[in-house]
Amino acid sequence: MSARSLAGTNGVPAPAERVYLRVVSETDELGEQRPLSVLWPDGRRFEVSSSTVLRELGRWELGTRVVCHEVTIRRRSRPDARRVIWWERGRWFARRAPSA
């Protein structure tokens, strides 16, 4: 059985709406991941001060598991910000900001 993506359903951004990120994370003994820092494609790097799993969709067995995290990122000269990032099949991404 081939894996079907949940992209574009259940609030998961479709491929055209995604920006892929480099994320440093740790995995605990139960296999749960926790993002530690996020590197945006433009080179900006932010440390994650807290992370909460908002939703888990799909199933490992079907290859459709998607995990949505809300992270609080530290910013130097401005207040901390909350962002939503997603994990699917070993890749991290966020919803692309709308073009002006």
PDB file of C-alpha atoms in Angstrom:
ATOM      1  CA  MET A   1       0.000   0.000   0.000  1.00  0.00           C
ATOM      2  CA  SER A   2       1.466   3.378  -0.976  1.00  0.00           C
ATOM      3  CA  ALA A   3       1.494   6.241   1.493  1.00  0.00           C
ATOM      4  CA  ARG A   4      -1.009   8.989   0.863  1.00  0.00           C
ATOM      5  CA  SER A   5      -0.150  12.461   2.085  1.00  0.00           C
ATOM      6  CA  LEU A   6      -2.551  14.480   4.211  1.00  0.00           C
ATOM      7  CA  ALA A   7      -1.328  17.679   2.520  1.00  0.00           C
ATOM      8  CA  GLY A   8      -4.161  20.104   1.875  1.00  0.00           C
ATOM      9  CA  THR A   9      -6.516  18.342   4.299  1.00  0.00           C
ATOM     10  CA  ASN A  10      -7.251  18.749   8.009  1.00  0.00           C
ATOM     11  CA  GLY A  11      -5.390  22.072   8.090  1.00  0.00           C
ATOM     12  CA  VAL A  12      -2.107  20.558   6.845  1.00  0.00           C
ATOM     13  CA  PRO A  13      -0.553  22.981   4.322  1.00  0.00           C
ATOM     14  CA  ALA A  14      -0.548  21.806   0.702  1.00  0.00           C
ATOM     15  CA  PRO A  15       2.903  21.521  -0.942  1.00  0.00           C
ATOM     16  CA  ALA A  16       2.573  24.926  -2.657  1.00  0.00           C
ATOM     17  CA  GLU A  17       1.825  26.535   0.738  1.00  0.00           C
ATOM     18  CA  ARG A  18       4.917  25.127   2.467  1.00  0.00           C
ATOM     19  CA  VAL A  19       8.339  26.478   3.247  1.00  0.00           C
ATOM     20  CA  TYR A  20      10.718  23.738   4.389  1.00  0.00           C
ATOM     21  CA  LEU A  21      12.895  24.391   7.438  1.00  0.00           C
ATOM     22  CA  ARG A  22      16.022  23.027   9.054  1.00  0.00           C
ATOM     23  CA  VAL A  23      15.149  22.076  12.610  1.00  0.00           C
ATOM     24  CA  VAL A  24      17.454  20.816  15.342  1.00  0.00           C
ATOM     25  CA  SER A  25      15.424  18.509  17.558  1.00  0.00           C
ATOM     26  CA  GLU A  26      15.835  15.852  20.190  1.00  0.00           C
ATOM     27  CA  THR A  27      14.013  12.553  20.381  1.00  0.00           C
ATOM     28  CA  ASP A  28      13.211  10.997  23.724  1.00  0.00           C
ATOM     29  CA  GLU A  29      13.140   7.315  24.647  1.00  0.00           C
ATOM     30  CA  LEU A  30       9.477   7.101  23.579  1.00  0.00           C
ATOM     31  CA  GLY A  31      10.234   8.477  20.117  1.00  0.00           C
ATOM     32  CA  GLU A  32       8.678  11.884  20.735  1.00  0.00           C
ATOM     33  CA  GLN A  33      10.460  14.809  19.092  1.00  0.00           C
ATOM     34  CA  ARG A  34      11.048  18.246  20.575  1.00  0.00           C
ATOM     35  CA  PRO A  35      12.319  21.073  18.359  1.00  0.00           C
ATOM     36  CA  LEU A  36      15.293  22.960  19.872  1.00  0.00           C
ATOM     37  CA  SER A  37      16.037  25.521  17.140  1.00  0.00           C
ATOM     38  CA  VAL A  38      14.660  26.515  13.742  1.00  0.00           C
ATOM     39  CA  LEU A  39      16.676  27.731  10.757  1.00  0.00           C
ATOM     40  CA  TRP A  40      14.606  29.572   8.141  1.00  0.00           C
ATOM     41  CA  PRO A  41      15.604  29.402   4.455  1.00  0.00           C
ATOM     42  CA  ASP A  42      16.795  33.045   4.558  1.00  0.00           C
ATOM     43  CA  GLY A  43      19.416  32.106   7.173  1.00  0.00           C
ATOM     44  CA  ARG A  44      17.701  33.385  10.317  1.00  0.00           C
ATOM     45  CA  ARG A  45      18.095  31.011  13.254  1.00  0.00           C
ATOM     46  CA  PHE A  46      15.880  31.009  16.328  1.00  0.00           C
ATOM     47  CA  GLU A  47      16.151  29.054  19.558  1.00  0.00           C
ATOM     48  CA  VAL A  48      12.944  27.359  20.679  1.00  0.00           C
ATOM     49  CA  SER A  49      12.093  28.161  24.294  1.00  0.00           C
ATOM     50  CA  SER A  50       9.002  25.922  24.417  1.00  0.00           C
ATOM     51  CA  SER A  51       7.149  23.492  22.205  1.00  0.00           C
ATOM     52  CA  THR A  52       3.694  21.959  22.373  1.00  0.00           C
ATOM     53  CA  VAL A  53       2.238  19.281  20.140  1.00  0.00           C
ATOM     54  CA  LEU A  54      -1.074  20.695  18.934  1.00  0.00           C
ATOM     55  CA  ARG A  55      -2.227  17.771  16.815  1.00  0.00           C
ATOM     56  CA  GLU A  56      -1.164  14.440  15.455  1.00  0.00           C
ATOM     57  CA  LEU A  57      -2.835  13.204  12.301  1.00  0.00           C
ATOM     58  CA  GLY A  58      -2.593  10.044  10.245  1.00  0.00           C
ATOM     59  CA  ARG A  59      -0.947   6.757  11.135  1.00  0.00           C
ATOM     60  CA  TRP A  60       2.617   5.446  11.143  1.00  0.00           C
ATOM     61  CA  GLU A  61       1.419   2.181   9.621  1.00  0.00           C
ATOM     62  CA  LEU A  62       0.032   3.972   6.560  1.00  0.00           C
ATOM     63  CA  GLY A  63       2.915   6.438   6.229  1.00  0.00           C
ATOM     64  CA  THR A  64       0.570   9.378   6.712  1.00  0.00           C
ATOM     65  CA  ARG A  65       1.621  10.630  10.158  1.00  0.00           C
ATOM     66  CA  VAL A  66       1.843  14.419  10.458  1.00  0.00           C
ATOM     67  CA  VAL A  67       2.622  16.241  13.709  1.00  0.00           C
ATOM     68  CA  CYS A  68       1.799  19.909  14.281  1.00  0.00           C
ATOM     69  CA  HIS A  69       3.902  21.776  16.875  1.00  0.00           C
ATOM     70  CA  GLU A  70       3.412  25.253  18.276  1.00  0.00           C
ATOM     71  CA  VAL A  71       6.830  26.643  19.181  1.00  0.00           C
ATOM     72  CA  THR A  72       7.851  29.768  21.030  1.00  0.00           C
ATOM     73  CA  ILE A  73      10.959  31.241  19.461  1.00  0.00           C
ATOM     74  CA  ARG A  74      13.348  33.667  21.100  1.00  0.00           C
ATOM     75  CA  ARG A  75      14.057  36.889  19.241  1.00  0.00           C
ATOM     76  CA  ARG A  76      16.853  39.254  20.253  1.00  0.00           C
ATOM     77  CA  SER A  77      15.377  42.729  19.991  1.00  0.00           C
ATOM     78  CA  ARG A  78      11.684  41.856  19.935  1.00  0.00           C
ATOM     79  CA  PRO A  79       9.312  39.855  22.116  1.00  0.00           C
ATOM     80  CA  ASP A  80       9.231  36.081  21.729  1.00  0.00           C
ATOM     81  CA  ALA A  81       6.929  34.815  18.975  1.00  0.00           C
ATOM     82  CA  ARG A  82       4.761  31.742  18.595  1.00  0.00           C
ATOM     83  CA  ARG A  83       4.888  29.846  15.314  1.00  0.00           C
ATOM     84  CA  VAL A  84       3.331  26.642  14.039  1.00  0.00           C
ATOM     85  CA  ILE A  85       5.626  24.124  12.385  1.00  0.00           C
ATOM     86  CA  TRP A  86       4.807  20.708  10.980  1.00  0.00           C
ATOM     87  CA  TRP A  87       6.681  17.409  10.732  1.00  0.00           C
ATOM     88  CA  GLU A  88       5.895  14.874   8.017  1.00  0.00           C
ATOM     89  CA  ARG A  89       8.026  11.931   6.845  1.00  0.00           C
ATOM     90  CA  GLY A  90      11.218  13.301   8.401  1.00  0.00           C
ATOM     91  CA  ARG A  91      10.825  16.863   7.069  1.00  0.00           C
ATOM     92  CA  TRP A  92       9.880  20.038   8.908  1.00  0.00           C
ATOM     93  CA  PHE A  93       7.901  22.871   7.329  1.00  0.00           C
ATOM     94  CA  ALA A  94       5.767  25.916   8.060  1.00  0.00           C
ATOM     95  CA  ARG A  95       2.947  27.575   6.172  1.00  0.00           C
ATOM     96  CA  ARG A  96       4.386  30.007   3.619  1.00  0.00           C
ATOM     97  CA  ALA A  97       3.499  33.633   4.325  1.00  0.00           C
ATOM     98  CA  PRO A  98       1.035  35.011   1.767  1.00  0.00           C
ATOM     99  CA  SER A  99       2.659  37.062  -1.010  1.00  0.00           C
ATOM    100  CA  ALA A 100       1.883  40.734  -1.060  1.00  0.00           C
TER     101      ALA A 100
END
